[in-house]
GROMACS .gro file of C-alpha atoms in nm:
model
  479
    1MET     CA    1   1.053   0.754  -1.679
    2SER     CA    2   0.802   0.484  -1.603
    3ASN     CA    3   1.078   0.231  -1.665
    4LEU     CA    4   1.262   0.377  -1.367
    5LEU     CA    5   0.964   0.374  -1.133
    6PHE     CA    6   0.797   0.050  -1.227
    7PRO     CA    7   0.927  -0.290  -1.341
    8ILE     CA    8   0.933  -0.378  -1.709
    9TYR     CA    9   0.714  -0.675  -1.793
   10ARG     CA   10   0.775  -0.900  -2.090
   11THR     CA   11   0.580  -1.212  -2.171
   12LEU     CA   12   0.790  -1.526  -2.149
   13THR     CA   13   0.803  -1.700  -2.485
   14THR     CA   14   0.919  -2.052  -2.416
   15SER     CA   15   0.752  -2.290  -2.657
   16SER     CA   16   0.844  -2.598  -2.455
   17ILE     CA   17   0.606  -2.518  -2.169
   18THR     CA   18   0.232  -2.490  -2.160
   19ASN     CA   19   0.049  -2.161  -2.133
   20LYS     CA   20  -0.048  -2.231  -1.774
   21ILE     CA   21   0.308  -2.312  -1.662
   22GLN     CA   22   0.431  -2.015  -1.862
   23GLY     CA   23   0.186  -1.795  -1.675
   24ILE     CA   24   0.311  -1.917  -1.338
   25ALA     CA   25   0.672  -1.852  -1.438
   26TYR     CA   26   0.582  -1.505  -1.563
   27TYR     CA   27   0.399  -1.444  -1.235
   28ARG     CA   28   0.696  -1.540  -1.020
   29VAL     CA   29   0.944  -1.334  -1.223
   30GLN     CA   30   0.742  -1.016  -1.247
   31VAL     CA   31   0.684  -0.961  -0.874
   32ARG     CA   32   1.047  -0.989  -0.774
   33PHE     CA   33   1.106  -0.615  -0.759
   34ALA     CA   34   0.755  -0.522  -0.647
   35LYS     CA   35   0.875  -0.320  -0.348
   36ILE     CA   36   1.227  -0.218  -0.453
   37LEU     CA   37   1.309   0.108  -0.628
   38ARG     CA   38   1.535   0.015  -0.917
   39TRP     CA   39   1.794   0.250  -1.056
   40VAL     CA   40   2.058   0.168  -1.315
   41ALA     CA   41   2.395   0.282  -1.180
   42ASP     CA   42   2.528   0.474  -1.481
   43THR     CA   43   2.762   0.724  -1.309
   44PRO     CA   44   3.071   0.678  -1.087
   45HIS     CA   45   2.886   0.811  -0.783
   46ALA     CA   46   2.585   0.587  -0.844
   47ARG     CA   47   2.804   0.278  -0.890
   48PHE     CA   48   2.973   0.345  -0.556
   49MET     CA   49   2.643   0.416  -0.375
   50GLU     CA   50   2.487   0.100  -0.514
   51LYS     CA   51   2.738  -0.110  -0.316
   52GLN     CA   52   2.658   0.048   0.021
   53THR     CA   53   2.472  -0.162   0.276
   54HIS     CA   54   2.431   0.084   0.564
   55PHE     CA   55   2.209   0.392   0.552
   56GLN     CA   56   2.448   0.612   0.750
   57ASP     CA   57   2.740   0.530   0.518
   58LEU     CA   58   2.539   0.629   0.211
   59VAL     CA   59   2.423   0.959   0.364
   60ASN     CA   60   2.777   1.045   0.474
   61TYR     CA   61   2.908   0.975   0.125
   62CYS     CA   62   2.639   1.198  -0.029
   63LEU     CA   63   2.723   1.489   0.202
   64ASP     CA   64   3.096   1.448   0.147
   65ASN     CA   65   3.053   1.452  -0.231
   66LYS     CA   66   2.752   1.680  -0.272
   67ASP     CA   67   2.948   1.939  -0.471
   68THR     CA   68   3.028   1.690  -0.747
   69MET     CA   69   2.698   1.500  -0.757
   70GLY     CA   70   2.456   1.568  -1.041
   71LYS     CA   71   2.078   1.539  -1.055
   72ARG     CA   72   2.087   1.171  -1.147
   73ASP     CA   73   2.327   1.098  -0.861
   74ILE     CA   74   2.090   1.261  -0.611
   75ILE     CA   75   1.794   1.063  -0.741
   76ALA     CA   76   2.004   0.746  -0.734
   77SER     CA   77   2.100   0.808  -0.371
   78LEU     CA   78   1.735   0.847  -0.269
   79SER     CA   79   1.646   0.532  -0.464
   80TYR     CA   80   1.897   0.318  -0.274
   81MET     CA   81   1.818   0.438   0.078
   82ARG     CA   82   1.493   0.260   0.162
   83THR     CA   83   1.631  -0.093   0.179
   84LEU     CA   84   1.957  -0.018   0.362
   85ARG     CA   85   2.026  -0.125   0.718
   86GLY     CA   86   1.970   0.145   0.977
   87PHE     CA   87   1.729   0.343   0.758
   88ASN     CA   88   1.601   0.640   0.960
   89VAL     CA   89   1.466   0.967   0.820
   90SER     CA   90   1.506   1.127   1.164
   91CYS     CA   91   1.883   1.095   1.135
   92ARG     CA   92   2.053   1.436   1.164
   93ARG     CA   93   2.277   1.374   0.861
   94PHE     CA   94   1.983   1.270   0.643
   95ILE     CA   95   1.793   1.586   0.741
   96GLU     CA   96   2.100   1.787   0.646
   97TYR     CA   97   2.121   1.610   0.310
   98SER     CA   98   1.751   1.657   0.231
   99ASN     CA   99   1.777   2.026   0.323
  100TYR     CA  100   2.068   2.059   0.083
  101ILE     CA  101   1.860   1.903  -0.197
  102CYS     CA  102   1.564   2.134  -0.133
  103ASP     CA  103   1.784   2.444  -0.100
  104ASN     CA  104   1.940   2.380  -0.441
  105LEU     CA  105   1.630   2.302  -0.646
  106GLU     CA  106   1.615   2.482  -0.978
  107PRO     CA  107   1.285   2.648  -1.077
  108SER     CA  108   1.284   2.450  -1.401
  109HIS     CA  109   1.397   2.120  -1.247
  110ASN     CA  110   1.289   1.863  -1.506
  111SER     CA  111   1.310   1.573  -1.260
  112ILE     CA  112   1.095   1.721  -0.987
  113HIS     CA  113   0.849   1.431  -1.016
  114LEU     CA  114   1.128   1.181  -0.949
  115LEU     CA  115   1.232   1.368  -0.636
  116VAL     CA  116   0.870   1.379  -0.519
  117HIS     CA  117   0.837   1.007  -0.583
  118ARG     CA  118   1.157   0.921  -0.393
  119PHE     CA  119   1.078   1.136  -0.090
  120ALA     CA  120   0.722   0.998  -0.089
  121VAL     CA  121   0.850   0.640  -0.080
  122LEU     CA  122   1.093   0.738   0.196
  123GLY     CA  123   0.799   0.893   0.382
  124TYR     CA  124   0.980   1.220   0.448
  125THR     CA  125   0.711   1.489   0.466
  126PRO     CA  126   0.932   1.797   0.542
  127ALA     CA  127   1.107   1.764   0.205
  128LEU     CA  128   0.776   1.734   0.019
  129LEU     CA  129   0.638   2.046   0.189
  130SER     CA  130   0.958   2.238   0.118
  131MET     CA  131   0.957   2.135  -0.250
  132TYR     CA  132   0.597   2.247  -0.287
  133GLU     CA  133   0.660   2.592  -0.142
  134ARG     CA  134   0.988   2.648  -0.325
  135VAL     CA  135   0.923   2.508  -0.673
  136ILE     CA  136   0.606   2.309  -0.740
  137LYS     CA  137   0.364   2.579  -0.630
  138TRP     CA  138   0.501   2.824  -0.886
  139ASN     CA  139   0.540   2.588  -1.184
  140LEU     CA  140   0.242   2.352  -1.165
  141GLU     CA  141   0.082   2.465  -1.493
  142ASN     CA  142   0.409   2.401  -1.678
  143TYR     CA  143   0.429   2.031  -1.589
  144ASP     CA  144   0.312   1.756  -1.821
  145ASN     CA  145   0.042   1.507  -1.724
  146LYS     CA  146   0.288   1.242  -1.607
  147THR     CA  147   0.458   1.483  -1.367
  148LEU     CA  148   0.125   1.606  -1.229
  149CYS     CA  149   0.002   1.251  -1.162
  150ILE     CA  150   0.318   1.148  -0.978
  151ILE     CA  151   0.314   1.467  -0.771
  152SER     CA  152  -0.050   1.402  -0.680
  153TRP     CA  153   0.032   1.041  -0.585
  154GLY     CA  154   0.335   1.138  -0.375
  155TYR     CA  155   0.155   1.394  -0.161
  156ALA     CA  156  -0.153   1.174  -0.115
  157ARG     CA  157   0.064   0.876  -0.017
  158ASN     CA  158   0.206   1.079   0.271
  159ASN     CA  159  -0.136   1.218   0.369
  160ILE     CA  160  -0.038   1.573   0.276
  161LEU     CA  161  -0.367   1.740   0.191
  162ILE     CA  162  -0.290   2.073   0.026
  163GLN     CA  163  -0.626   2.181  -0.111
  164GLU     CA  164  -0.475   2.431  -0.352
  165LEU     CA  165  -0.250   2.164  -0.505
  166TYR     CA  166  -0.532   1.923  -0.586
  167ASP     CA  167  -0.768   2.198  -0.700
  168ARG     CA  168  -0.511   2.319  -0.950
  169ILE     CA  169  -0.427   1.968  -1.070
  170GLY     CA  170  -0.797   1.899  -1.127
  171THR     CA  171  -0.841   2.229  -1.310
  172ILE     CA  172  -0.539   2.161  -1.532
  173PHE     CA  173  -0.669   1.819  -1.635
  174ILE     CA  174  -1.014   1.954  -1.713
  175SER     CA  175  -0.874   2.243  -1.917
  176ARG     CA  176  -0.636   2.023  -2.116
  177ASN     CA  177  -0.869   1.727  -2.174
  178ASP     CA  178  -0.629   1.612  -2.445
  179GLY     CA  179  -0.656   1.240  -2.384
  180ASN     CA  180  -0.280   1.230  -2.347
  181VAL     CA  181  -0.269   1.045  -2.015
  182ALA     CA  182  -0.095   0.709  -1.987
  183LEU     CA  183  -0.271   0.427  -1.804
  184THR     CA  184  -0.010   0.418  -1.527
  185ASP     CA  185  -0.040   0.791  -1.465
  186LEU     CA  186  -0.419   0.776  -1.478
  187SER     CA  187  -0.431   0.502  -1.214
  188LEU     CA  188  -0.193   0.701  -0.992
  189LEU     CA  189  -0.413   1.010  -1.015
  190LEU     CA  190  -0.729   0.811  -0.943
  191TRP     CA  191  -0.557   0.645  -0.648
  192SER     CA  192  -0.453   0.981  -0.504
  193PHE     CA  193  -0.805   1.124  -0.539
  194ALA     CA  194  -0.946   0.816  -0.364
  195LYS     CA  195  -0.684   0.844  -0.089
  196ILE     CA  196  -0.778   1.204  -0.004
  197ASP     CA  197  -1.149   1.146  -0.078
  198ARG     CA  198  -1.166   1.406  -0.356
  199ARG     CA  199  -1.504   1.358  -0.526
  200VAL     CA  200  -1.540   1.645  -0.774
  201PRO     CA  201  -1.798   1.508  -1.023
  202HIS     CA  202  -1.662   1.652  -1.349
  203GLU     CA  203  -1.307   1.545  -1.262
  204ILE     CA  204  -1.411   1.191  -1.169
  205ASN     CA  205  -1.626   1.155  -1.480
  206LEU     CA  206  -1.336   1.264  -1.703
  207LEU     CA  207  -1.092   1.021  -1.541
  208LYS     CA  208  -1.349   0.740  -1.549
  209ALA     CA  209  -1.408   0.796  -1.919
  210GLU     CA  210  -1.033   0.792  -1.989
  211MET     CA  211  -0.985   0.469  -1.794
  212PHE     CA  212  -1.270   0.300  -1.978
  213LYS     CA  213  -1.149   0.426  -2.317
  214ILE     CA  214  -0.795   0.293  -2.271
  215THR     CA  215  -0.910  -0.041  -2.130
  216SER     CA  216  -1.159  -0.086  -2.415
  217ALA     CA  217  -0.895  -0.005  -2.678
  218ILE     CA  218  -0.655  -0.263  -2.533
  219HIS     CA  219  -0.936  -0.517  -2.503
  220ASP     CA  220  -1.037  -0.473  -2.867
  221ALA     CA  221  -0.674  -0.507  -2.979
  222VAL     CA  222  -0.605  -0.834  -2.796
  223MET     CA  223  -0.937  -0.984  -2.902
  224ASP     CA  224  -0.853  -0.928  -3.270
  225SER     CA  225  -0.487  -1.020  -3.292
  226LYS     CA  226  -0.475  -1.012  -3.672
  227SER     CA  227  -0.585  -0.652  -3.717
  228PRO     CA  228  -0.343  -0.357  -3.695
  229LEU     CA  229  -0.319  -0.194  -3.354
  230ASN     CA  230  -0.525   0.117  -3.292
  231ASP     CA  231  -0.351   0.437  -3.181
  232ILE     CA  232  -0.420   0.384  -2.811
  233ALA     CA  233  -0.330   0.014  -2.796
  234SER     CA  234  -0.001   0.073  -2.978
  235GLN     CA  235   0.120   0.272  -2.676
  236TYR     CA  236   0.094  -0.037  -2.455
  237MET     CA  237   0.187  -0.335  -2.675
  238ASP     CA  238   0.371  -0.435  -2.990
  239ASP     CA  239   0.227  -0.610  -3.293
  240ASN     CA  240   0.269  -0.947  -3.122
  241ARG     CA  241   0.044  -0.825  -2.839
  242THR     CA  242   0.333  -0.819  -2.591
  243PHE     CA  243   0.282  -0.550  -2.328
  244TYR     CA  244   0.546  -0.287  -2.264
  245SER     CA  245   0.444  -0.239  -1.901
  246ASN     CA  246   0.232  -0.397  -1.629
  247ILE     CA  247  -0.111  -0.282  -1.739
  248THR     CA  248  -0.288  -0.540  -1.520
  249GLN     CA  249  -0.168  -0.370  -1.204
  250ASP     CA  250  -0.264  -0.027  -1.341
  251ILE     CA  251  -0.620  -0.137  -1.423
  252CYS     CA  252  -0.660  -0.312  -1.087
  253MET     CA  253  -0.546  -0.002  -0.899
  254GLY     CA  254  -0.765   0.225  -1.111
  255SER     CA  255  -1.067  -0.002  -1.061
  256LYS     CA  256  -1.029   0.003  -0.685
  257ALA     CA  257  -0.994   0.382  -0.686
  258LEU     CA  258  -1.311   0.419  -0.895
  259ALA     CA  259  -1.493   0.179  -0.662
  260THR     CA  260  -1.385   0.394  -0.367
  261LEU     CA  261  -1.497   0.716  -0.535
  262LEU     CA  262  -1.811   0.573  -0.702
  263PRO     CA  263  -1.926   0.277  -0.490
  264ARG     CA  264  -2.279   0.288  -0.636
  265ASP     CA  265  -2.169   0.292  -1.000
  266GLU     CA  266  -2.182  -0.086  -1.035
  267SER     CA  267  -2.237  -0.083  -1.412
  268THR     CA  268  -1.912   0.103  -1.482
  269ILE     CA  269  -1.704  -0.111  -1.247
  270LEU     CA  270  -1.862  -0.432  -1.379
  271GLY     CA  271  -1.797  -0.328  -1.739
  272LEU     CA  272  -1.438  -0.234  -1.660
  273LEU     CA  273  -1.365  -0.563  -1.484
  274THR     CA  274  -1.530  -0.764  -1.761
  275LYS     CA  275  -1.301  -0.607  -2.022
  276PHE     CA  276  -1.006  -0.644  -1.788
  277PHE     CA  277  -1.052  -1.020  -1.752
  278GLY     CA  278  -1.101  -1.042  -2.127
  279ILE     CA  279  -0.752  -0.894  -2.163
  280VAL     CA  280  -0.611  -1.128  -1.898
  281ASP     CA  281  -0.760  -1.438  -2.061
  282ALA     CA  282  -0.650  -1.342  -2.413
  283THR     CA  283  -0.290  -1.262  -2.317
  284ASN     CA  284  -0.247  -1.511  -2.030
  285ALA     CA  285  -0.127  -1.223  -1.815
  286PRO     CA  286  -0.116  -1.329  -1.448
  287LEU     CA  287  -0.197  -1.097  -1.161
  288THR     CA  288   0.024  -0.988  -0.874
  289ALA     CA  289  -0.083  -1.024  -0.511
  290GLN     CA  290  -0.140  -0.651  -0.496
  291GLY     CA  291  -0.360  -0.665  -0.805
  292ILE     CA  292  -0.567  -0.954  -0.669
  293THR     CA  293  -0.610  -0.768  -0.340
  294SER     CA  294  -0.732  -0.460  -0.528
  295LEU     CA  295  -0.987  -0.671  -0.716
  296TRP     CA  296  -1.128  -0.822  -0.396
  297GLU     CA  297  -1.155  -0.475  -0.242
  298THR     CA  298  -1.323  -0.345  -0.558
  299LEU     CA  299  -1.595  -0.611  -0.536
  300ALA     CA  300  -1.643  -0.549  -0.164
  301LEU     CA  301  -1.671  -0.172  -0.207
  302THR     CA  302  -1.932  -0.197  -0.483
  303ARG     CA  303  -2.106  -0.508  -0.340
  304ILE     CA  304  -2.077  -0.678  -0.680
  305LYS     CA  305  -2.148  -1.052  -0.653
  306ASN     CA  306  -2.127  -1.147  -1.019
  307GLU     CA  307  -2.065  -1.523  -1.025
  308GLU     CA  308  -1.844  -1.514  -1.334
  309LEU     CA  309  -1.619  -1.242  -1.194
  310LEU     CA  310  -1.594  -1.416  -0.858
  311GLU     CA  311  -1.494  -1.741  -1.028
  312ARG     CA  312  -1.216  -1.570  -1.222
  313ILE     CA  313  -1.079  -1.388  -0.919
  314LEU     CA  314  -1.091  -1.709  -0.716
  315GLU     CA  315  -0.893  -1.893  -0.983
  316HIS     CA  316  -0.623  -1.626  -0.985
  317SER     CA  317  -0.620  -1.622  -0.605
  318ARG     CA  318  -0.502  -1.984  -0.600
  319TYR     CA  319  -0.143  -1.869  -0.661
  320LEU     CA  320  -0.122  -1.609  -0.384
  321ARG     CA  321   0.093  -1.834  -0.165
  322LEU     CA  322   0.362  -1.837  -0.438
  323ASP     CA  323   0.399  -1.458  -0.425
  324HIS     CA  324   0.652  -1.345  -0.165
  325SER     CA  325   0.506  -0.993  -0.175
  326PHE     CA  326   0.175  -1.119  -0.032
  327ASN     CA  327   0.188  -0.948   0.308
  328SER     CA  328  -0.023  -0.896   0.619
  329ASN     CA  329  -0.189  -0.580   0.482
  330MET     CA  330  -0.308  -0.768   0.174
  331LEU     CA  331  -0.424  -1.066   0.378
  332ASN     CA  332  -0.620  -0.840   0.612
  333ALA     CA  333  -0.783  -0.661   0.317
  334ILE     CA  334  -0.876  -0.987   0.141
  335ALA     CA  335  -1.012  -1.144   0.460
  336THR     CA  336  -1.226  -0.836   0.523
  337SER     CA  337  -1.349  -0.837   0.162
  338ILE     CA  338  -1.447  -1.205   0.142
  339HIS     CA  339  -1.627  -1.175   0.474
  340SER     CA  340  -1.817  -0.873   0.340
  341LEU     CA  341  -1.905  -1.066   0.022
  342ASN     CA  342  -1.985  -1.385   0.218
  343VAL     CA  343  -1.739  -1.590   0.011
  344HIS     CA  344  -1.632  -1.921   0.169
  345ASP     CA  345  -1.460  -2.078  -0.131
  346PRO     CA  346  -1.169  -2.304  -0.027
  347ARG     CA  347  -0.946  -2.160  -0.302
  348ILE     CA  348  -0.912  -1.828  -0.121
  349VAL     CA  349  -0.961  -1.961   0.233
  350TYR     CA  350  -0.663  -2.194   0.186
  351GLN     CA  351  -0.439  -1.902   0.085
  352ILE     CA  352  -0.533  -1.720   0.405
  353VAL     CA  353  -0.479  -2.009   0.645
  354HIS     CA  354  -0.159  -2.113   0.464
  355TRP     CA  355  -0.016  -1.763   0.512
  356LEU     CA  356  -0.127  -1.756   0.875
  357GLU     CA  357   0.034  -2.093   0.937
  358LYS     CA  358   0.368  -1.986   0.788
  359ARG     CA  359   0.399  -1.609   0.840
  360THR     CA  360   0.168  -1.502   1.121
  361VAL     CA  361   0.456  -1.339   1.308
  362GLN     CA  362   0.460  -1.059   1.045
  363MET     CA  363   0.116  -0.931   1.147
  364HIS     CA  364   0.057  -0.616   1.350
  365ALA     CA  365  -0.179  -0.618   1.648
  366PRO     CA  366  -0.479  -0.444   1.479
  367GLN     CA  367  -0.455  -0.679   1.180
  368MET     CA  368  -0.432  -0.980   1.411
  369PHE     CA  369  -0.739  -0.866   1.605
  370ASN     CA  370  -0.943  -0.812   1.287
  371VAL     CA  371  -0.843  -1.141   1.122
  372ILE     CA  372  -0.920  -1.349   1.433
  373GLN     CA  373  -1.268  -1.198   1.452
  374ILE     CA  374  -1.330  -1.261   1.081
  375LEU     CA  375  -1.213  -1.623   1.097
  376ASP     CA  376  -1.441  -1.681   1.395
  377LYS     CA  377  -1.742  -1.522   1.223
  378MET     CA  378  -1.680  -1.726   0.907
  379GLY     CA  379  -1.638  -2.049   1.103
  380ILE     CA  380  -1.282  -2.111   0.981
  381TYR     CA  381  -1.098  -2.306   1.252
  382HIS     CA  382  -0.781  -2.436   1.090
  383ASP     CA  383  -0.580  -2.585   1.379
  384LYS     CA  384  -0.231  -2.475   1.273
  385ALA     CA  385  -0.345  -2.126   1.174
  386TRP     CA  386  -0.523  -2.074   1.506
  387LYS     CA  387  -0.224  -2.210   1.696
  388SER     CA  388   0.005  -1.961   1.521
  389LEU     CA  389  -0.240  -1.681   1.593
  390GLY     CA  390  -0.254  -1.786   1.959
  391VAL     CA  391   0.124  -1.757   1.987
  392LEU     CA  392   0.107  -1.417   1.820
  393VAL     CA  393  -0.165  -1.296   2.058
  394GLN     CA  394   0.062  -1.369   2.353
  395LYS     CA  395   0.331  -1.151   2.192
  396LYS     CA  396   0.114  -0.870   2.054
  397ALA     CA  397  -0.163  -0.844   2.315
  398ILE     CA  398   0.039  -0.574   2.485
  399ASP     CA  399  -0.054  -0.339   2.197
  400LEU     CA  400  -0.430  -0.396   2.231
  401GLU     CA  401  -0.695  -0.237   2.448
  402LEU     CA  402  -0.815  -0.438   2.746
  403SER     CA  403  -1.160  -0.475   2.589
  404GLU     CA  404  -1.001  -0.619   2.273
  405ILE     CA  405  -0.802  -0.873   2.474
  406LYS     CA  406  -1.123  -0.984   2.643
  407ILE     CA  407  -1.286  -1.032   2.302
  408LEU     CA  408  -0.996  -1.249   2.182
  409TYR     CA  409  -1.001  -1.449   2.505
  410ASN     CA  410  -1.373  -1.520   2.467
  411ILE     CA  411  -1.328  -1.621   2.102
  412TYR     CA  412  -1.055  -1.870   2.188
  413ARG     CA  413  -1.251  -2.008   2.481
  414ARG     CA  414  -1.568  -2.044   2.273
  415ASN     CA  415  -1.405  -2.234   1.987
  416GLY     CA  416  -1.197  -2.458   2.212
  417LYS     CA  417  -0.858  -2.318   2.107
  418LEU     CA  418  -0.767  -2.189   2.452
  419ASN     CA  419  -0.440  -2.313   2.605
  420TYR     CA  420  -0.254  -2.266   2.933
  421ASP     CA  421  -0.044  -1.971   2.810
  422PHE     CA  422  -0.356  -1.789   2.697
  423GLU     CA  423  -0.513  -1.840   3.040
  424ILE     CA  424  -0.200  -1.697   3.205
  425LEU     CA  425  -0.215  -1.397   2.971
  426GLN     CA  426  -0.575  -1.326   3.074
  427GLU     CA  427  -0.479  -1.348   3.441
  428LYS     CA  428  -0.188  -1.108   3.395
  429VAL     CA  429  -0.409  -0.860   3.215
  430MET     CA  430  -0.669  -0.866   3.490
  431ILE     CA  431  -0.402  -0.828   3.761
  432ALA     CA  432  -0.251  -0.530   3.580
  433PHE     CA  433  -0.595  -0.375   3.550
  434LEU     CA  434  -0.666  -0.423   3.922
  435VAL     CA  435  -0.323  -0.289   4.023
  436PHE     CA  436  -0.394   0.030   3.834
  437TRP     CA  437  -0.738   0.090   3.978
  438ILE     CA  438  -0.656  -0.013   4.337
  439ILE     CA  439  -0.311   0.145   4.378
  440LEU     CA  440  -0.217   0.384   4.101
  441LEU     CA  441  -0.547   0.566   4.046
  442PRO     CA  442  -0.590   0.671   4.415
  443LEU     CA  443  -0.226   0.785   4.413
  444VAL     CA  444  -0.291   1.001   4.108
  445LYS     CA  445  -0.597   1.153   4.272
  446THR     CA  446  -0.403   1.225   4.593
  447LEU     CA  447  -0.124   1.397   4.402
  448ASN     CA  448  -0.382   1.594   4.212
  449ASP     CA  449  -0.527   1.724   4.540
  450LEU     CA  450  -0.184   1.823   4.674
  451ALA     CA  451  -0.021   1.962   4.362
  452GLN     CA  452  -0.060   2.319   4.248
  453GLY     CA  453  -0.001   2.511   3.925
  454GLU     CA  454   0.131   2.340   3.615
  455LEU     CA  455   0.203   2.004   3.784
  456GLY     CA  456  -0.154   1.991   3.908
  457SER     CA  457  -0.285   2.053   3.557
  458ILE     CA  458  -0.073   1.772   3.415
  459ILE     CA  459  -0.183   1.523   3.680
  460ASN     CA  460  -0.544   1.631   3.634
  461LEU     CA  461  -0.514   1.556   3.264
  462ILE     CA  462  -0.373   1.211   3.343
  463SER     CA  463  -0.659   1.143   3.582
  464GLN     CA  464  -0.919   1.247   3.324
  465LYS     CA  465  -0.780   1.006   3.067
  466SER     CA  466  -0.724   0.717   3.308
  467HIS     CA  467  -1.053   0.549   3.218
  468ASN     CA  468  -0.911   0.461   2.876
  469VAL     CA  469  -0.665   0.215   3.021
  470LYS     CA  470  -0.422   0.021   2.806
  471CYS     CA  471  -0.197  -0.263   2.921
  472THR     CA  472   0.152  -0.117   2.902
  473SER     CA  473   0.469  -0.316   2.863
  474LYS     CA  474   0.591  -0.191   3.198
  475GLY     CA  475   0.277  -0.309   3.376
  476LEU     CA  476   0.292  -0.662   3.239
  477GLY     CA  477   0.668  -0.682   3.280
  478HIS     CA  478   0.649  -0.658   3.659
  479LEU     CA  479   0.391  -0.938   3.693
   0.00000   0.00000   0.00000
């Protein structure tokens, strides 16, 4: 099952290239499908659905052929939807299709975890709630550890906090305590507990011990390549020490989750990361952008400033610009982390300004606001990066509070990056603010005095909230 949810990773074995070049090639190959759900089209329905490019066409096909589609066809259809043009879970036909799936779930559905995973990636909460009430709630104790971990991850990812669900999952893991949890599933469960802030001591201690045991077993195996593999390590690699799956991402995600749940347990996190980098060095396994981001956040959460660990993370961070999956969320997290750790090393700073120079337009307004403040506090004034950010501010300022726009304006004025367009933006903002307070606010108060009943209550509510003024697109558009 993990092969269907996560990419398969194999070490490149080309003797004609050096280990370092081999690592870079491995790095660039392995992240290609980082955000795409892969499904092998092995049925007639799946082969047809795989060729669709529009979301509406795929949903219509599924509804027209629902009587002949099997379980694998349904999972395939959900796997293909996310990247299609016109994707919209509010679409009436999609709602009809998801209702059909939930209405026809079997009590002993052996692929319930795949359905949970697909609907979680699609971000469709109604289906997840329906599946819980209809099937999951009544069969939770019958699921294996892998299914429980994916269910926990799916509901946490969509911020569905069902206390009973997580209480029962925690109880099941404690009662079983069989050590039969794969590293991928363990990291998913830890991530879900961190996401919902579940800090039950005996559960966290059990999961922490499992994570450390698996990581230590793999570390011992790669450090002694001539000895036979131990029972745990043999689940993750062959005799040539080639990994079956992407264990680096699993350990990075698990480390960040533990740092979130146990921010004061520096010794455990430090020991885990030390063994992790021992594995990375011995196998030349590169890290993905997501993994590097998790490591920076782990250090920031635990306030670990170990020089050796920082040096290793900085070296791996040098290749971030080569990873197309390095996005604005990751950049914002890394910038926040290095500012918290007071790290000014050019190896990571260059990756940030390079991304800002080339891909600033991909940032959202809150990320833009945070990154500009961090760059200013750290004294990083790369001309092209700040110019790109200035252009973005003029486009995204409409989504910020007036007080936030003033902060950005003062930052640009203070560091000498202010230009004519930015000055015009500030003037427009102030005019919009004055128009509201001079014209619109008295009008609202007058209507409030004249209106009666329900209309009066609505206008009164508007008046009460008027002090929290935002610059709306309509207000700026008329200036």
